[in-house]
Amino acid sequence: MHTLSRTRTRKKAARRRPLRWVKRFFLVSTLCFTTLAFLGLLFLFGTKTGVELREWAAGTLLTTQHDYWAPYTFLPEEKLQALKQQITNPEVINSVPESEPDPQTDVIYGPLPVPMPEPEKPRELIEIEDIYVSKGSYFFRGKIMYISDPNRVHLLVTNRKDRGDLLDEFAKKTNALGIVNASGFHDPDGYGKGATAYGVVIKDGKILQGYNPRSGETALGITYDGKLVTGSYSAEQLVKMGVRDAMSFRPQLIVNGKNLFADKPAKSWGIQPRTAIGQKEDGTIVFAVIDGRQPSHSIGASMNDMAELLEQRGVVTAMAMDGGSSSMMLYNGEAITSTSSPYHRGRYLPNAWAVMPESAE
């Protein structure tokens, strides 16, 4: 009987052992998680670097469709409002200032086009530069496209009613040599169809949209003689200035050689995939696309990064286009940047800036 009782006791103990290991596992896991969470909170709220990371996160969220998450970065209300103010009310400078009439002014059509300096020759129509920049705490990759003849750059506009076009669809329809995204569009849930652009849209001198439903939007246009202009202009003003194609977005990056982000806090616009359009002094048009939201490939860039990148390459006027998952560049019909959109062909877009195979007369 004694042997039988001992055997039963051993069997019960053996059955209890797995339960003990499970309990120990969960106990150790809970302790580890609690410790890591405490250390994480201590880092985010008790160190200068942690506070900066929360500011970056808030700035990034405020420029997306998920801005309602920004308060959960737990920044002080005054700091969060300051970030919102910088985004909703960016500095705006008109690249062509208003001036008194003079003998060179056309009474009906406004100032006559200013002749552009001749581009350096010989030059290829399109040149591509690979971009890689490390900022220590983050890095980004992308492409810059240089177009030596500004008159070959045109705004393409979708003619669909139900949705916009993909960049490769724009390129296929028009045989565009190079192309990037342009305007933003209504996108409440992140799955917008891109049929209607925000703001002003001018195509071949005709006003397609003259209203501007979003505050703080600025216009970017190209005149008939290839000069890039940007600022707070109405569609009618742009047409009178001799603008051929134009659209709206924000913010301006460089105006008449002035870097508008040189003294601005980088965190206000966060880190995102970016697209920008600019022009050098010799007339060269510059398309810039920075990939982002891909930790193993490219994190993304701030607006300060974009302005600095273009300034270093001699750009004197530049403005940001729509960013995020809309940012993408194609060359000869093929994507040469990596979109953050879950669809490898990018998003449906209302319009795009493109390099055309022949100059428009």
Short mmCIF file of C-alpha atoms in Angstrom, two decimals:
data_model
loop_
_atom_site.label_atom_id
_atom_site.label_comp_id
_atom_site.label_asym_id
_atom_site.label_seq_id
_atom_site.Cartn_x
_atom_site.Cartn_y
_atom_site.Cartn_z
CA MET A 1 0.00 0.00 0.00
CA HIS A 2 2.87 2.34 0.81
CA THR A 3 4.42 1.78 -2.61
CA LEU A 4 1.10 2.30 -4.40
CA SER A 5 0.47 5.60 -2.55
CA ARG A 6 3.96 6.90 -3.42
CA THR A 7 3.43 6.00 -7.07
CA ARG A 8 0.14 7.95 -7.17
CA THR A 9 1.79 10.97 -5.53
CA ARG A 10 4.54 10.95 -8.13
CA LYS A 11 2.02 10.77 -10.96
CA LYS A 12 0.10 13.77 -9.59
CA ALA A 13 3.33 15.75 -9.23
CA ALA A 14 4.29 14.89 -12.80
CA ARG A 15 0.90 16.19 -14.03
CA ARG A 16 1.40 19.44 -12.10
CA ARG A 17 4.89 20.15 -13.54
CA PRO A 18 3.70 21.44 -16.97
CA LEU A 19 1.30 23.83 -15.21
CA ARG A 20 4.17 25.15 -13.09
CA TRP A 21 6.27 25.84 -16.19
CA VAL A 22 3.37 27.63 -17.86
CA LYS A 23 2.84 29.78 -14.77
CA ARG A 24 6.55 30.56 -14.55
CA PHE A 25 6.67 31.44 -18.25
CA PHE A 26 3.77 33.89 -17.96
CA LEU A 27 5.21 35.35 -14.77
CA VAL A 28 8.63 35.94 -16.34
CA SER A 29 7.03 37.30 -19.54
CA THR A 30 4.88 39.72 -17.55
CA LEU A 31 7.88 40.92 -15.54
CA CYS A 32 9.94 41.42 -18.71
CA PHE A 33 7.12 43.27 -20.47
CA THR A 34 6.51 45.49 -17.43
CA THR A 35 10.21 46.27 -17.13
CA LEU A 36 10.57 47.09 -20.83
CA ALA A 37 7.41 49.21 -20.77
CA PHE A 38 8.69 51.13 -17.76
CA LEU A 39 12.08 51.69 -19.40
CA GLY A 40 10.35 52.75 -22.63
CA LEU A 41 8.16 55.27 -20.83
CA LEU A 42 11.18 56.53 -18.91
CA PHE A 43 13.03 57.02 -22.20
CA LEU A 44 10.12 58.71 -24.03
CA PHE A 45 9.10 61.01 -21.19
CA GLY A 46 12.32 61.43 -19.22
CA THR A 47 14.98 62.05 -21.86
CA LYS A 48 15.54 64.81 -24.42
CA THR A 49 15.79 62.25 -27.23
CA GLY A 50 12.50 60.68 -26.18
CA VAL A 51 10.72 64.03 -26.21
CA GLU A 52 12.13 64.74 -29.68
CA LEU A 53 10.87 61.37 -30.91
CA ARG A 54 7.38 62.17 -29.64
CA GLU A 55 7.53 65.54 -31.43
CA TRP A 56 8.58 63.80 -34.67
CA ALA A 57 5.71 61.34 -34.25
CA ALA A 58 3.18 64.12 -33.63
CA GLY A 59 4.36 66.13 -36.63
CA THR A 60 4.20 63.06 -38.85
CA LEU A 61 0.69 62.12 -37.68
CA LEU A 62 -0.60 65.66 -38.15
CA THR A 63 0.26 65.54 -41.87
CA THR A 64 -1.59 62.26 -42.48
CA GLN A 65 -5.21 61.13 -42.53
CA HIS A 66 -4.63 59.84 -38.99
CA ASP A 67 -4.04 63.23 -37.32
CA TYR A 68 -6.53 62.27 -34.59
CA TRP A 69 -3.77 60.05 -33.12
CA ALA A 70 -1.43 63.02 -32.54
CA PRO A 71 -2.75 63.84 -29.02
CA TYR A 72 -1.73 60.33 -27.93
CA THR A 73 1.91 61.37 -28.22
CA PHE A 74 1.09 63.22 -24.96
CA LEU A 75 2.89 66.41 -25.91
CA PRO A 76 1.92 69.54 -23.97
CA GLU A 77 -1.12 71.16 -25.58
CA GLU A 78 0.77 74.36 -26.41
CA LYS A 79 3.47 72.41 -28.24
CA LEU A 80 0.91 70.37 -30.17
CA GLN A 81 -0.94 73.55 -31.17
CA ALA A 82 2.35 75.12 -32.29
CA LEU A 83 2.98 72.15 -34.58
CA LYS A 84 -0.55 72.41 -36.01
CA GLN A 85 -0.08 76.14 -36.60
CA GLN A 86 3.14 75.58 -38.55
CA ILE A 87 1.39 73.04 -40.78
CA THR A 88 -1.88 74.89 -41.39
CA ASN A 89 -0.29 78.32 -41.83
CA PRO A 90 3.07 77.90 -43.58
CA GLU A 91 5.04 80.95 -44.66
CA VAL A 92 3.94 82.04 -48.15
CA ILE A 93 5.92 84.26 -50.52
CA ASN A 94 4.88 85.11 -54.06
CA SER A 95 7.74 84.34 -56.43
CA VAL A 96 6.52 87.11 -58.75
CA PRO A 97 5.69 90.09 -56.48
CA GLU A 98 3.09 92.65 -57.40
CA SER A 99 4.61 95.80 -58.89
CA GLU A 100 3.61 99.12 -60.40
CA PRO A 101 2.77 99.12 -64.12
CA ASP A 102 5.65 99.99 -66.40
CA PRO A 103 6.25 100.15 -70.17
CA GLN A 104 6.96 96.40 -70.18
CA THR A 105 3.55 95.56 -68.66
CA ASP A 106 0.63 94.36 -70.74
CA VAL A 107 -2.56 96.01 -69.38
CA ILE A 108 -4.77 93.02 -70.18
CA TYR A 109 -2.52 90.05 -69.61
CA GLY A 110 -0.27 91.36 -66.83
CA PRO A 111 3.53 91.29 -66.74
CA LEU A 112 5.19 90.00 -69.87
CA PRO A 113 7.17 86.78 -69.40
CA VAL A 114 10.70 87.30 -68.14
CA PRO A 115 13.27 85.66 -70.46
CA MET A 116 14.96 82.67 -68.86
CA PRO A 117 18.74 82.18 -69.01
CA GLU A 118 19.81 79.67 -71.65
CA PRO A 119 20.42 76.21 -70.15
CA GLU A 120 23.96 74.90 -70.18
CA LYS A 121 24.74 73.06 -73.42
CA PRO A 122 25.18 70.37 -74.48
CA ARG A 123 22.71 68.80 -72.09
CA GLU A 124 20.64 65.64 -72.04
CA LEU A 125 16.92 66.31 -71.77
CA ILE A 126 16.66 64.11 -68.65
CA GLU A 127 19.31 63.20 -66.08
CA ILE A 128 18.67 61.05 -62.99
CA GLU A 129 20.46 61.32 -59.64
CA ASP A 130 20.27 58.68 -56.91
CA ILE A 131 19.73 60.09 -53.43
CA TYR A 132 20.85 58.58 -50.15
CA VAL A 133 21.06 60.72 -47.00
CA SER A 134 21.67 59.59 -43.42
CA LYS A 135 20.61 61.91 -40.61
CA GLY A 136 21.82 59.67 -37.82
CA SER A 137 18.45 58.81 -36.29
CA TYR A 138 16.87 58.21 -39.71
CA PHE A 139 17.80 57.95 -43.38
CA PHE A 140 16.15 58.26 -46.76
CA ARG A 141 16.57 57.27 -50.40
CA GLY A 142 15.04 58.64 -53.55
CA LYS A 143 15.58 60.07 -57.02
CA ILE A 144 16.04 63.51 -58.52
CA MET A 145 15.16 64.06 -62.17
CA TYR A 146 16.68 67.05 -63.97
CA ILE A 147 14.86 68.31 -67.09
CA SER A 148 16.99 70.72 -69.11
CA ASP A 149 14.13 72.11 -71.22
CA PRO A 150 11.37 73.55 -68.97
CA ASN A 151 9.01 73.82 -71.96
CA ARG A 152 8.82 70.03 -72.09
CA VAL A 153 7.23 69.91 -68.62
CA HIS A 154 3.42 69.86 -68.61
CA LEU A 155 0.59 69.11 -66.20
CA LEU A 156 -1.43 66.03 -67.15
CA VAL A 157 -5.03 65.90 -65.94
CA THR A 158 -7.24 62.82 -65.69
CA ASN A 159 -10.32 62.74 -67.91
CA ARG A 160 -12.00 60.02 -65.88
CA LYS A 161 -15.07 60.77 -63.79
CA ASP A 162 -15.10 57.76 -61.47
CA ARG A 163 -11.42 57.84 -60.46
CA GLY A 164 -8.06 59.35 -61.25
CA ASP A 165 -5.26 57.75 -63.26
CA LEU A 166 -2.26 55.76 -62.09
CA LEU A 167 1.06 57.30 -63.08
CA ASP A 168 1.75 54.50 -65.53
CA GLU A 169 -1.67 55.13 -67.13
CA PHE A 170 -0.85 58.82 -67.55
CA ALA A 171 2.51 57.86 -69.08
CA LYS A 172 1.01 55.30 -71.46
CA LYS A 173 -1.67 57.72 -72.71
CA THR A 174 0.78 60.53 -73.44
CA ASN A 175 4.13 58.76 -73.99
CA ALA A 176 5.55 60.85 -71.14
CA LEU A 177 9.28 60.34 -70.68
CA GLY A 178 9.26 61.13 -66.97
CA ILE A 179 6.42 61.70 -64.52
CA VAL A 180 5.68 62.42 -60.85
CA ASN A 181 2.53 62.97 -58.79
CA ALA A 182 1.18 66.50 -58.28
CA SER A 183 -2.04 67.64 -56.49
CA GLY A 184 -3.64 66.31 -53.36
CA PHE A 185 -7.24 65.12 -53.41
CA HIS A 186 -10.16 64.26 -51.14
CA ASP A 187 -9.17 61.11 -49.26
CA PRO A 188 -11.09 60.71 -45.97
CA ASP A 189 -10.28 57.05 -45.34
CA GLY A 190 -6.98 56.54 -47.17
CA TYR A 191 -8.64 54.86 -50.16
CA GLY A 192 -9.61 57.93 -52.21
CA LYS A 193 -10.14 57.50 -55.91
CA GLY A 194 -8.27 60.68 -56.84
CA ALA A 195 -10.85 61.94 -59.32
CA THR A 196 -10.89 65.58 -58.19
CA ALA A 197 -7.86 67.62 -57.18
CA TYR A 198 -7.78 70.11 -54.34
CA GLY A 199 -7.31 73.71 -55.37
CA VAL A 200 -6.50 75.48 -58.60
CA VAL A 201 -6.00 73.48 -61.79
CA ILE A 202 -4.93 75.15 -65.05
CA LYS A 203 -4.18 73.17 -68.20
CA ASP A 204 -2.91 74.77 -71.44
CA GLY A 205 -3.97 78.21 -70.22
CA LYS A 206 -7.54 77.10 -69.42
CA ILE A 207 -8.89 77.24 -65.88
CA LEU A 208 -10.32 73.81 -65.02
CA GLN A 209 -10.70 74.62 -61.30
CA GLY A 210 -10.57 78.11 -59.89
CA TYR A 211 -11.64 77.44 -56.32
CA ASN A 212 -9.43 76.55 -53.39
CA PRO A 213 -11.38 74.68 -50.70
CA ARG A 214 -8.43 74.20 -48.32
CA SER A 215 -6.78 77.01 -46.39
CA GLY A 216 -3.06 77.51 -46.74
CA GLU A 217 -2.79 76.01 -50.22
CA THR A 218 -0.37 77.68 -52.61
CA ALA A 219 -0.15 77.42 -56.38
CA LEU A 220 2.73 76.25 -58.55
CA GLY A 221 2.68 76.95 -62.26
CA ILE A 222 4.83 77.01 -65.37
CA THR A 223 4.56 79.93 -67.79
CA TYR A 224 4.53 79.63 -71.57
CA ASP A 225 8.23 80.56 -71.61
CA GLY A 226 9.16 77.91 -69.02
CA LYS A 227 9.42 79.93 -65.81
CA LEU A 228 8.28 78.30 -62.59
CA VAL A 229 6.13 80.55 -60.38
CA THR A 230 4.66 79.85 -56.96
CA GLY A 231 2.66 81.73 -54.37
CA SER A 232 -0.80 82.71 -53.18
CA TYR A 233 -2.37 83.44 -56.56
CA SER A 234 -5.88 82.97 -57.87
CA ALA A 235 -6.40 81.06 -61.11
CA GLU A 236 -7.23 84.32 -62.90
CA GLN A 237 -4.01 85.95 -61.68
CA LEU A 238 -1.97 83.01 -62.88
CA VAL A 239 -3.50 83.11 -66.35
CA LYS A 240 -2.80 86.86 -66.58
CA MET A 241 0.81 86.16 -65.59
CA GLY A 242 1.18 83.91 -68.62
CA VAL A 243 0.96 80.60 -66.74
CA ARG A 244 0.29 77.63 -69.00
CA ASP A 245 -0.19 74.86 -66.40
CA ALA A 246 -0.75 75.10 -62.63
CA MET A 247 -1.99 73.21 -59.56
CA SER A 248 -2.15 73.68 -55.79
CA PHE A 249 -0.49 72.18 -52.75
CA ARG A 250 1.82 73.23 -49.90
CA PRO A 251 4.18 74.21 -48.47
CA GLN A 252 6.59 76.29 -50.51
CA LEU A 253 10.18 75.18 -49.93
CA ILE A 254 12.33 77.77 -51.70
CA VAL A 255 11.25 81.10 -53.21
CA ASN A 256 13.61 83.32 -55.21
CA GLY A 257 16.60 81.58 -53.64
CA LYS A 258 15.33 81.79 -50.04
CA ASN A 259 15.06 78.50 -48.16
CA LEU A 260 11.79 78.92 -46.25
CA PHE A 261 12.66 76.05 -43.89
CA ALA A 262 16.18 77.15 -42.99
CA ASP A 263 15.06 78.36 -39.54
CA LYS A 264 11.95 76.18 -39.08
CA PRO A 265 11.70 73.23 -36.67
CA ALA A 266 11.89 70.05 -38.75
CA LYS A 267 9.43 68.19 -36.55
CA SER A 268 6.43 70.31 -37.56
CA TRP A 269 5.85 68.32 -40.77
CA GLY A 270 7.21 65.00 -39.51
CA ILE A 271 8.97 62.42 -41.69
CA GLN A 272 7.15 61.13 -44.77
CA PRO A 273 7.60 60.04 -48.38
CA ARG A 274 7.93 63.34 -50.29
CA THR A 275 7.56 64.80 -53.77
CA ALA A 276 8.72 68.29 -54.77
CA ILE A 277 9.04 70.34 -57.95
CA GLY A 278 11.62 73.09 -58.41
CA GLN A 279 13.65 75.12 -60.91
CA LYS A 280 17.29 76.12 -61.08
CA GLU A 281 18.56 79.53 -62.16
CA ASP A 282 19.36 78.27 -65.67
CA GLY A 283 15.75 77.09 -66.16
CA THR A 284 16.29 73.40 -65.41
CA ILE A 285 13.17 71.85 -63.87
CA VAL A 286 13.79 69.45 -60.98
CA PHE A 287 11.53 66.60 -59.90
CA ALA A 288 12.41 65.10 -56.50
CA VAL A 289 10.83 62.01 -54.93
CA ILE A 290 11.92 60.56 -51.58
CA ASP A 291 10.75 57.10 -50.55
CA GLY A 292 9.48 56.51 -47.03
CA ARG A 293 7.59 54.31 -44.55
CA GLN A 294 9.88 51.39 -45.45
CA PRO A 295 12.28 50.82 -42.51
CA SER A 296 14.63 48.51 -44.41
CA HIS A 297 14.77 50.81 -47.45
CA SER A 298 13.94 54.42 -46.56
CA ILE A 299 12.29 56.05 -43.56
CA GLY A 300 11.28 59.30 -45.25
CA ALA A 301 12.29 62.97 -45.19
CA SER A 302 11.23 66.15 -43.41
CA MET A 303 10.33 69.34 -45.25
CA ASN A 304 13.62 70.77 -44.01
CA ASP A 305 15.40 67.85 -45.66
CA MET A 306 13.64 68.50 -48.97
CA ALA A 307 14.38 72.23 -48.95
CA GLU A 308 18.03 71.60 -48.03
CA LEU A 309 18.41 68.87 -50.65
CA LEU A 310 17.12 71.13 -53.43
CA GLU A 311 18.97 74.21 -52.21
CA GLN A 312 22.25 72.29 -52.32
CA ARG A 313 21.58 71.53 -56.00
CA GLY A 314 21.05 75.12 -57.02
CA VAL A 315 17.24 75.17 -56.99
CA VAL A 316 15.93 78.74 -56.52
CA THR A 317 12.16 78.08 -56.50
CA ALA A 318 10.47 74.93 -55.22
CA MET A 319 7.25 73.65 -53.66
CA ALA A 320 6.10 70.37 -52.15
CA MET A 321 3.61 68.21 -54.01
CA ASP A 322 1.33 65.63 -52.39
CA GLY A 323 3.38 63.14 -50.39
CA GLY A 324 2.83 59.89 -48.50
CA SER A 325 1.65 56.95 -50.57
CA SER A 326 1.07 59.25 -53.56
CA SER A 327 4.81 59.96 -53.96
CA MET A 328 6.22 58.16 -56.98
CA MET A 329 8.46 58.75 -60.01
CA LEU A 330 8.46 56.94 -63.37
CA TYR A 331 11.07 57.14 -66.12
CA ASN A 332 10.36 55.69 -69.57
CA GLY A 333 7.23 54.06 -68.19
CA GLU A 334 8.98 52.26 -65.32
CA ALA A 335 8.88 53.11 -61.61
CA ILE A 336 12.32 54.19 -60.38
CA THR A 337 11.21 54.94 -56.81
CA SER A 338 9.56 52.62 -54.31
CA THR A 339 6.01 53.64 -53.43
CA SER A 340 4.72 53.19 -49.88
CA SER A 341 1.30 52.37 -51.32
CA PRO A 342 0.30 48.73 -50.80
CA TYR A 343 -0.24 48.62 -54.57
CA HIS A 344 3.05 48.61 -56.49
CA ARG A 345 1.56 50.82 -59.22
CA GLY A 346 0.83 53.59 -56.71
CA ARG A 347 -2.42 55.49 -56.24
CA TYR A 348 -5.13 56.94 -58.45
CA LEU A 349 -4.26 60.61 -59.00
CA PRO A 350 -6.11 63.64 -60.38
CA ASN A 351 -3.04 65.01 -62.17
CA ALA A 352 0.72 64.70 -62.59
CA TRP A 353 3.74 66.66 -63.78
CA ALA A 354 5.29 65.03 -66.84
CA VAL A 355 8.16 65.45 -69.29
CA MET A 356 6.64 65.29 -72.76
CA PRO A 357 8.40 63.80 -75.80
CA GLU A 358 7.94 67.00 -77.83
CA SER A 359 7.76 70.67 -76.94
CA ALA A 360 4.29 72.21 -76.94
CA GLU A 361 3.94 75.04 -79.36
#
